[in-house]
GROMACS .gro file of C-alpha atoms in nm:
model
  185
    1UNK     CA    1  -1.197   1.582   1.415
    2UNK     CA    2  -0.859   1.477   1.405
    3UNK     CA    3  -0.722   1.196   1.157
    4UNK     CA    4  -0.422   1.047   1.264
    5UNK     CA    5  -0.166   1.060   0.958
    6UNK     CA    6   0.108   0.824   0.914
    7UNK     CA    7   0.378   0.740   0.679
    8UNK     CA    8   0.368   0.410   0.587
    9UNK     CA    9   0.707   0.224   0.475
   10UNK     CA   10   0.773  -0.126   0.331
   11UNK     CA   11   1.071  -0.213   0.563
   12UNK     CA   12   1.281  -0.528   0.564
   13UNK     CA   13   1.428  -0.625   0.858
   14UNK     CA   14   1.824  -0.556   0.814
   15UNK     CA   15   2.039  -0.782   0.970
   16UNK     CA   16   2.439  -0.831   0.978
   17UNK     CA   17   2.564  -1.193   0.984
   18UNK     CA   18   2.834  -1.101   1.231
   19UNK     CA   19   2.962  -0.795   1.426
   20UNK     CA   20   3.203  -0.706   1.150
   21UNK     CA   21   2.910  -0.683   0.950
   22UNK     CA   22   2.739  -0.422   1.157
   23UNK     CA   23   2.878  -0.122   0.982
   24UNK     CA   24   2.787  -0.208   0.671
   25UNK     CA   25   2.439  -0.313   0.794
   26UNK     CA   26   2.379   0.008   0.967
   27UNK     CA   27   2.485   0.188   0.654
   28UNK     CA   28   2.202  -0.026   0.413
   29UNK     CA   29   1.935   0.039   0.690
   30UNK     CA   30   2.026   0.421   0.702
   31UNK     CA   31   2.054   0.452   0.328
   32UNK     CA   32   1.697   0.268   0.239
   33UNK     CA   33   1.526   0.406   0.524
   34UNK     CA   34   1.659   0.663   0.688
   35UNK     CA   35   1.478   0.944   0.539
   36UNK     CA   36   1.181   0.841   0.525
   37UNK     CA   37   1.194   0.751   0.891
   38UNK     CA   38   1.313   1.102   0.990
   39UNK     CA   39   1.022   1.201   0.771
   40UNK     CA   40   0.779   0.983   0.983
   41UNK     CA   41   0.913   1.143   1.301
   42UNK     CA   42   0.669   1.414   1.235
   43UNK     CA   43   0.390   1.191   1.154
   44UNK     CA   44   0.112   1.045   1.411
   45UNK     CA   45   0.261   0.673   1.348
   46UNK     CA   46   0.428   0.476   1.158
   47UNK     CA   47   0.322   0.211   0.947
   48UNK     CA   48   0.559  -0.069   0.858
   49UNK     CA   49   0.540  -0.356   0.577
   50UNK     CA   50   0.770  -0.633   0.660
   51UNK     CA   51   0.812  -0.961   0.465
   52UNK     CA   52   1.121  -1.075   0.539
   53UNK     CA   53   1.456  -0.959   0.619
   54UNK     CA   54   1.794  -0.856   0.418
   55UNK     CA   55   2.094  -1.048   0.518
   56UNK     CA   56   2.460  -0.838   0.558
   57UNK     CA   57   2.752  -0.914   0.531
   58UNK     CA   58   3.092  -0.708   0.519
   59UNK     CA   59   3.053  -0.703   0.136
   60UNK     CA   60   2.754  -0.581   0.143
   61UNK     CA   61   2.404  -0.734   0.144
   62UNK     CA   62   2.377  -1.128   0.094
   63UNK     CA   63   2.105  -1.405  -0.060
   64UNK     CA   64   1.928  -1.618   0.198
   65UNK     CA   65   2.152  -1.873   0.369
   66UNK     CA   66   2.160  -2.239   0.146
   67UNK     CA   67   1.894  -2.411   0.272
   68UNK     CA   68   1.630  -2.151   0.352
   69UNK     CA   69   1.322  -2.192   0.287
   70UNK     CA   70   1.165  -1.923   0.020
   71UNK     CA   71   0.826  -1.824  -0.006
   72UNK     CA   72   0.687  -1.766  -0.354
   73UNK     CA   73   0.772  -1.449  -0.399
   74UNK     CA   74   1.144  -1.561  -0.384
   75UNK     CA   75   1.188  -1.370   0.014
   76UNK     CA   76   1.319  -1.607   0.286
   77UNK     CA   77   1.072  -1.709   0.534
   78UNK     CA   78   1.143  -1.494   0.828
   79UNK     CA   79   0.839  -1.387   0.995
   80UNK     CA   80   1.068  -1.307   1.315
   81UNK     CA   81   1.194  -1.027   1.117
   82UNK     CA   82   0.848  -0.830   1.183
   83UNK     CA   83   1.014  -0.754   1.548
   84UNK     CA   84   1.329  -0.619   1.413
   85UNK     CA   85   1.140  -0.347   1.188
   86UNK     CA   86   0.924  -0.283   1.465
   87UNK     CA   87   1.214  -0.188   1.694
   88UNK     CA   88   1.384  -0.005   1.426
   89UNK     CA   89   1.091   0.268   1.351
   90UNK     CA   90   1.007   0.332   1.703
   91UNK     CA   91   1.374   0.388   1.764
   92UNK     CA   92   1.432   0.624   1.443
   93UNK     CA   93   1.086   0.818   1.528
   94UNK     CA   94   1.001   0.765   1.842
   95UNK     CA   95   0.614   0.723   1.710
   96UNK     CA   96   0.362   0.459   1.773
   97UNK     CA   97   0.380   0.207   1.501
   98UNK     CA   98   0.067   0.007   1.312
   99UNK     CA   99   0.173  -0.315   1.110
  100UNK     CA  100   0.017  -0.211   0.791
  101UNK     CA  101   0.152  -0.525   0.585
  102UNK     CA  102   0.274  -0.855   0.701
  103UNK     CA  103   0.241  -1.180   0.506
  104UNK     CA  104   0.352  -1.469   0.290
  105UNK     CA  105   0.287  -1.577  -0.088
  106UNK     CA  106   0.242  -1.936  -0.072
  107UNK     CA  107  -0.005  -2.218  -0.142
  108UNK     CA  108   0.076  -2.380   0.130
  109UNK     CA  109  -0.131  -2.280   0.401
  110UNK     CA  110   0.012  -2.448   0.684
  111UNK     CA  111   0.298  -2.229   0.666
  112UNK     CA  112   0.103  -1.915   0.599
  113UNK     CA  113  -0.047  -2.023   0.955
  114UNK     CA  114   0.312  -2.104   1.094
  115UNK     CA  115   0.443  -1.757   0.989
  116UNK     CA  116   0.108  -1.542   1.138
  117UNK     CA  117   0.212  -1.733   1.457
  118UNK     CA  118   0.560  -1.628   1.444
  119UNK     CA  119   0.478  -1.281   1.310
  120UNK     CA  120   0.194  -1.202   1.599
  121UNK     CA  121   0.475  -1.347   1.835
  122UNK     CA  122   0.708  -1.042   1.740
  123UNK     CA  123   0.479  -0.817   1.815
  124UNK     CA  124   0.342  -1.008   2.130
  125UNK     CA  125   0.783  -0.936   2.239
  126UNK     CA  126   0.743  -0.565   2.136
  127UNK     CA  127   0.398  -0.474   2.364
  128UNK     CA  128   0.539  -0.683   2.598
  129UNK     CA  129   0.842  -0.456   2.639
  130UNK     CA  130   0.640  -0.159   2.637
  131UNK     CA  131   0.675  -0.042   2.227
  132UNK     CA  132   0.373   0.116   2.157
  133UNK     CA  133   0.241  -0.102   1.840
  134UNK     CA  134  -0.140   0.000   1.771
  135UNK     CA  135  -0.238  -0.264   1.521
  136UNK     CA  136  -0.146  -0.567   1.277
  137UNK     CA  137  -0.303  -0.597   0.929
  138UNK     CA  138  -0.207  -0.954   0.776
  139UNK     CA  139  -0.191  -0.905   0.347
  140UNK     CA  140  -0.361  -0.987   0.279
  141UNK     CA  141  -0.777  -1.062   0.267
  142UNK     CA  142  -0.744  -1.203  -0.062
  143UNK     CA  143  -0.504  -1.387  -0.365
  144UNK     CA  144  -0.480  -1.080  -0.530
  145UNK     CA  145  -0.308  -0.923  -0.799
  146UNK     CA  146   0.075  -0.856  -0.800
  147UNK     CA  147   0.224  -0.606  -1.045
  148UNK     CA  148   0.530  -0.821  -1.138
  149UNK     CA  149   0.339  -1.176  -1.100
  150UNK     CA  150  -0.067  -1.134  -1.173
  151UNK     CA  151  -0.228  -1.380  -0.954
  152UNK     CA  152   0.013  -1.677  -0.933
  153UNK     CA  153   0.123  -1.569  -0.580
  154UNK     CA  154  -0.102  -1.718  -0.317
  155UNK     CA  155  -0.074  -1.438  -0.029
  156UNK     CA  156  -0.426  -1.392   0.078
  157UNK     CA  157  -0.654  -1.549   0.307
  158UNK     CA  158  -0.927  -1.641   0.126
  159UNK     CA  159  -0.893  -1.792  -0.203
  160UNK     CA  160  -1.040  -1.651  -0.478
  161UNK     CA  161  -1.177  -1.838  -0.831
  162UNK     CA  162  -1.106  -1.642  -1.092
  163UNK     CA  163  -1.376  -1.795  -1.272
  164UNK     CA  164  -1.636  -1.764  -1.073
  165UNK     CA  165  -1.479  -1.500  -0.841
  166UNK     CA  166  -1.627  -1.731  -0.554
  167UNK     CA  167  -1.448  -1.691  -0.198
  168UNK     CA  168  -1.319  -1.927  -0.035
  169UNK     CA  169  -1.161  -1.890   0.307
  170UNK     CA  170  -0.844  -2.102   0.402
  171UNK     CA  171  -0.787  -2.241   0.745
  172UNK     CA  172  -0.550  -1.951   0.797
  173UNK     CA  173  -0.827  -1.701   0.832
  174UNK     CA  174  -1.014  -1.897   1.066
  175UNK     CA  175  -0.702  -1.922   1.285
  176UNK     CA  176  -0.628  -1.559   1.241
  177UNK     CA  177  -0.978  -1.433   1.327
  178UNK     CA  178  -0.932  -1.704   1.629
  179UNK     CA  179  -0.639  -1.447   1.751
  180UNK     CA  180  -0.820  -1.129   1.673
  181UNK     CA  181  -1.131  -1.246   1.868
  182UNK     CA  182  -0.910  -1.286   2.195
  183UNK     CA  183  -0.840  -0.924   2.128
  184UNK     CA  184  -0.456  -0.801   2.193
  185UNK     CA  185  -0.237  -1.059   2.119
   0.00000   0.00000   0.00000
């Protein structure tokens, strides 16, 4: 049979703070992804991991604006940022693309609700202009562990005691598999 085969890229979405800025931006966006996207054009999709997006300015690439709120792996919440990298690997490859990692690290899970809303909005914008996105994998199932933190960050949807190894899921699952039972968001 034939096994679709994809390349799959952790992509933030890149984003100048003003038109000036847009040079510079394009420039970052080519440099960190740019090959691997013209790689990808020969793929049969192409899967993008978004978390959060990289601020420009004409100096180059800039922290979060004061006041943002941070997740717990340091990134700015910006779930919205999901659409941007979706628009940006359909328009380098021209292939279907499959969300293969979206998420946040926080205990919190009000927000990790908050940003899956936000985050299956995007992609609700990109179908609904006709971009051909094939799926959306949330990271992730579990509180798992993260090469530069162990098991501090919270990112998963069902907790996890690392005593017991017990499972526990959070409301966000429930309201997640609320959206995946409807079916296409």
């Amino acid at each position: 049979g034939h096994f679709p085969v994809g390349v799959t890229l952790s992509m933030q979405a890149v984003e100048p703070v003003s038109p000036a800025a847009t040079p510079r931006a394009d420039a970052l966006r080519a440099a960190l992804y740019g090959g691997w996207l013209d790689a990808a054009k020969s793929a049969d999709f192409v899967g993008v991991q978004t978390y959060t997006r990289i601020r420009v300015g004409t100096e180059g690439p800039m922290a979060p604006p004061d006041g943002a709120e941070k997740t717990e792996a340091g990134y700015e919440f910006r779930p919205e940022a999901l659409e941007v990298t979706i628009r940006d690997a359909i328009k380098a490859t021209g292939r279907p693309v499959i969300v293969t990692e979206n998420g946040i690290a926080t205990n919190n899970d009000a927000r990790r609700v908050a940003f899956i809303d936000q985050a299956v909005a995007a992609v609700k914008r990109c179908l609904a202009d006709g971009l051909d996105v094939r799926g959306y994998v949330h990271w992730s199932l579990l509180d798992n562990f993260e090469w530069i933190s162990g098991y501090k960050q919270k990112f998963g949807l069902v907790a996890v005691d690392r005593t017991t190894f017990k499972r526990t899921p959070k409301p966000s699952a429930i309201h997640l598999g609320a959206i995946a039972r409807k079916g296409r968001p």
